[in-house]
Amino acid sequence: MTNLEKQLQDALRQSEDQLDSATNYRLCQARASALKAEGNRSLPRFFIPLAATAAASILAVLVVFSPMTQDIQRGSSQEEFLLSEEIDLYEDIEFYSWLASDTDRLRG
């Protein structure tokens, strides 16, 4: 213990001795209630790692089975279908061109 620490400790002890009994009583009650509240608030040591593991597991399940991921996979198959339809349209472009140019046969 350094000299400064000893001086501070002595000064605190002297100020403690000079307190009246009512203040001492209130301080003792406050200390007792704080210690009691601290004892009730403590969690078992295994709870924090257990809770962290559970949260990580839930997060992993949500990421793997999220609807957004499934929508992306469905979206890529829809794009492939639309691209195949566009290719078919370009393959039949001559037919559509002939159909558009032969307007005199159209009946309305």
PDB file of C-alpha atoms in Angstrom:
ATOM      1  CA  MET A   1       0.000   0.000   0.000  1.00  0.00           C
ATOM      2  CA  THR A   2       1.427   3.348  -1.020  1.00  0.00           C
ATOM      3  CA  ASN A   3       1.613   6.391   1.185  1.00  0.00           C
ATOM      4  CA  LEU A   4      -1.154   8.168  -0.769  1.00  0.00           C
ATOM      5  CA  GLU A   5      -3.497   5.199  -0.368  1.00  0.00           C
ATOM      6  CA  LYS A   6      -2.821   5.121   3.376  1.00  0.00           C
ATOM      7  CA  GLN A   7      -3.539   8.856   3.698  1.00  0.00           C
ATOM      8  CA  LEU A   8      -6.820   8.509   1.790  1.00  0.00           C
ATOM      9  CA  GLN A   9      -7.861   5.526   3.901  1.00  0.00           C
ATOM     10  CA  ASP A  10      -7.125   7.434   7.113  1.00  0.00           C
ATOM     11  CA  ALA A  11      -9.095  10.458   5.887  1.00  0.00           C
ATOM     12  CA  LEU A  12     -12.098   8.265   5.035  1.00  0.00           C
ATOM     13  CA  ARG A  13     -11.967   6.536   8.429  1.00  0.00           C
ATOM     14  CA  GLN A  14     -11.913   9.931  10.209  1.00  0.00           C
ATOM     15  CA  SER A  15     -14.906  11.186   8.201  1.00  0.00           C
ATOM     16  CA  GLU A  16     -16.712   7.920   8.958  1.00  0.00           C
ATOM     17  CA  ASP A  17     -16.150   8.425  12.678  1.00  0.00           C
ATOM     18  CA  GLN A  18     -17.631  11.915  12.487  1.00  0.00           C
ATOM     19  CA  LEU A  19     -20.986  10.785  10.988  1.00  0.00           C
ATOM     20  CA  ASP A  20     -24.049  10.860  13.204  1.00  0.00           C
ATOM     21  CA  SER A  21     -25.880   7.633  14.077  1.00  0.00           C
ATOM     22  CA  ALA A  22     -28.886   8.305  11.779  1.00  0.00           C
ATOM     23  CA  THR A  23     -26.634   8.635   8.726  1.00  0.00           C
ATOM     24  CA  ASN A  24     -24.676   5.520   9.732  1.00  0.00           C
ATOM     25  CA  TYR A  25     -27.939   3.586  10.049  1.00  0.00           C
ATOM     26  CA  ARG A  26     -29.165   4.682   6.596  1.00  0.00           C
ATOM     27  CA  LEU A  27     -25.799   3.800   5.026  1.00  0.00           C
ATOM     28  CA  CYS A  28     -25.883   0.325   6.599  1.00  0.00           C
ATOM     29  CA  GLN A  29     -29.430  -0.250   5.331  1.00  0.00           C
ATOM     30  CA  ALA A  30     -28.494   0.889   1.820  1.00  0.00           C
ATOM     31  CA  ARG A  31     -25.464  -1.411   1.808  1.00  0.00           C
ATOM     32  CA  ALA A  32     -27.511  -4.382   3.002  1.00  0.00           C
ATOM     33  CA  SER A  33     -30.224  -3.849   0.360  1.00  0.00           C
ATOM     34  CA  ALA A  34     -27.600  -3.461  -2.378  1.00  0.00           C
ATOM     35  CA  LEU A  35     -25.900  -6.711  -1.352  1.00  0.00           C
ATOM     36  CA  LYS A  36     -29.254  -8.495  -1.219  1.00  0.00           C
ATOM     37  CA  ALA A  37     -30.245  -7.220  -4.700  1.00  0.00           C
ATOM     38  CA  GLU A  38     -26.858  -8.259  -6.100  1.00  0.00           C
ATOM     39  CA  GLY A  39     -27.277 -11.786  -4.757  1.00  0.00           C
ATOM     40  CA  ASN A  40     -30.716 -12.182  -6.384  1.00  0.00           C
ATOM     41  CA  ARG A  41     -29.553 -10.874  -9.735  1.00  0.00           C
ATOM     42  CA  SER A  42     -26.720 -13.287 -10.462  1.00  0.00           C
ATOM     43  CA  LEU A  43     -27.247 -15.875 -13.213  1.00  0.00           C
ATOM     44  CA  PRO A  44     -25.784 -19.357 -13.222  1.00  0.00           C
ATOM     45  CA  ARG A  45     -22.397 -19.473 -14.944  1.00  0.00           C
ATOM     46  CA  PHE A  46     -23.548 -21.937 -17.601  1.00  0.00           C
ATOM     47  CA  PHE A  47     -26.480 -19.730 -18.697  1.00  0.00           C
ATOM     48  CA  ILE A  48     -24.543 -17.194 -20.781  1.00  0.00           C
ATOM     49  CA  PRO A  49     -22.712 -19.708 -23.042  1.00  0.00           C
ATOM     50  CA  LEU A  50     -25.927 -21.726 -23.315  1.00  0.00           C
ATOM     51  CA  ALA A  51     -27.916 -18.668 -24.387  1.00  0.00           C
ATOM     52  CA  ALA A  52     -25.221 -17.643 -26.899  1.00  0.00           C
ATOM     53  CA  THR A  53     -25.191 -21.125 -28.443  1.00  0.00           C
ATOM     54  CA  ALA A  54     -28.980 -21.161 -28.705  1.00  0.00           C
ATOM     55  CA  ALA A  55     -29.023 -17.725 -30.350  1.00  0.00           C
ATOM     56  CA  ALA A  56     -26.346 -18.748 -32.875  1.00  0.00           C
ATOM     57  CA  SER A  57     -28.272 -21.930 -33.707  1.00  0.00           C
ATOM     58  CA  ILE A  58     -31.505 -20.031 -34.274  1.00  0.00           C
ATOM     59  CA  LEU A  59     -29.707 -17.520 -36.468  1.00  0.00           C
ATOM     60  CA  ALA A  60     -28.155 -20.310 -38.548  1.00  0.00           C
ATOM     61  CA  VAL A  61     -31.538 -21.980 -39.052  1.00  0.00           C
ATOM     62  CA  LEU A  62     -33.103 -18.685 -40.087  1.00  0.00           C
ATOM     63  CA  VAL A  63     -30.364 -18.001 -42.615  1.00  0.00           C
ATOM     64  CA  VAL A  64     -30.520 -21.478 -44.152  1.00  0.00           C
ATOM     65  CA  PHE A  65     -34.292 -21.732 -44.359  1.00  0.00           C
ATOM     66  CA  SER A  66     -35.129 -18.105 -44.991  1.00  0.00           C
ATOM     67  CA  PRO A  67     -37.847 -17.412 -47.587  1.00  0.00           C
ATOM     68  CA  MET A  68     -35.587 -14.839 -49.220  1.00  0.00           C
ATOM     69  CA  THR A  69     -33.091 -17.538 -50.201  1.00  0.00           C
ATOM     70  CA  GLN A  70     -35.870 -19.680 -51.623  1.00  0.00           C
ATOM     71  CA  ASP A  71     -37.225 -16.705 -53.610  1.00  0.00           C
ATOM     72  CA  ILE A  72     -33.789 -16.124 -55.125  1.00  0.00           C
ATOM     73  CA  GLN A  73     -33.585 -19.758 -56.189  1.00  0.00           C
ATOM     74  CA  ARG A  74     -37.093 -19.611 -57.671  1.00  0.00           C
ATOM     75  CA  GLY A  75     -36.248 -16.318 -59.367  1.00  0.00           C
ATOM     76  CA  SER A  76     -33.304 -17.859 -61.214  1.00  0.00           C
ATOM     77  CA  SER A  77     -35.494 -20.685 -62.574  1.00  0.00           C
ATOM     78  CA  GLN A  78     -38.085 -18.114 -63.697  1.00  0.00           C
ATOM     79  CA  GLU A  79     -35.371 -16.172 -65.501  1.00  0.00           C
ATOM     80  CA  GLU A  80     -34.284 -19.308 -67.310  1.00  0.00           C
ATOM     81  CA  PHE A  81     -37.888 -19.950 -68.387  1.00  0.00           C
ATOM     82  CA  LEU A  82     -38.322 -16.390 -69.654  1.00  0.00           C
ATOM     83  CA  LEU A  83     -35.047 -16.546 -71.557  1.00  0.00           C
ATOM     84  CA  SER A  84     -36.128 -19.778 -73.240  1.00  0.00           C
ATOM     85  CA  GLU A  85     -39.416 -18.103 -74.239  1.00  0.00           C
ATOM     86  CA  GLU A  86     -37.503 -15.160 -75.749  1.00  0.00           C
ATOM     87  CA  ILE A  87     -35.314 -17.550 -77.739  1.00  0.00           C
ATOM     88  CA  ASP A  88     -38.445 -19.257 -79.116  1.00  0.00           C
ATOM     89  CA  LEU A  89     -39.816 -15.850 -80.092  1.00  0.00           C
ATOM     90  CA  TYR A  90     -36.674 -15.012 -82.047  1.00  0.00           C
ATOM     91  CA  GLU A  91     -36.746 -18.400 -83.767  1.00  0.00           C
ATOM     92  CA  ASP A  92     -40.277 -17.666 -85.033  1.00  0.00           C
ATOM     93  CA  ILE A  93     -39.585 -14.032 -85.935  1.00  0.00           C
ATOM     94  CA  GLU A  94     -40.053 -14.659 -89.670  1.00  0.00           C
ATOM     95  CA  PHE A  95     -43.526 -16.069 -89.040  1.00  0.00           C
ATOM     96  CA  TYR A  96     -44.534 -13.095 -86.931  1.00  0.00           C
ATOM     97  CA  SER A  97     -43.126 -10.732 -89.551  1.00  0.00           C
ATOM     98  CA  TRP A  98     -45.110 -12.449 -92.336  1.00  0.00           C
ATOM     99  CA  LEU A  99     -48.244 -12.389 -90.184  1.00  0.00           C
ATOM    100  CA  ALA A 100     -47.881  -8.652 -89.614  1.00  0.00           C
ATOM    101  CA  SER A 101     -47.257  -7.861 -93.279  1.00  0.00           C
ATOM    102  CA  ASP A 102     -50.199  -9.912 -94.602  1.00  0.00           C
ATOM    103  CA  THR A 103     -52.905  -7.529 -93.392  1.00  0.00           C
ATOM    104  CA  ASP A 104     -55.194  -7.884 -96.422  1.00  0.00           C
ATOM    105  CA  ARG A 105     -56.256 -11.377 -95.353  1.00  0.00           C
ATOM    106  CA  LEU A 106     -57.260 -10.253 -91.871  1.00  0.00           C
ATOM    107  CA  ARG A 107     -60.982 -10.144 -91.201  1.00  0.00           C
ATOM    108  CA  GLY A 108     -62.291  -7.963 -88.466  1.00  0.00           C
TER     109      GLY A 108
END
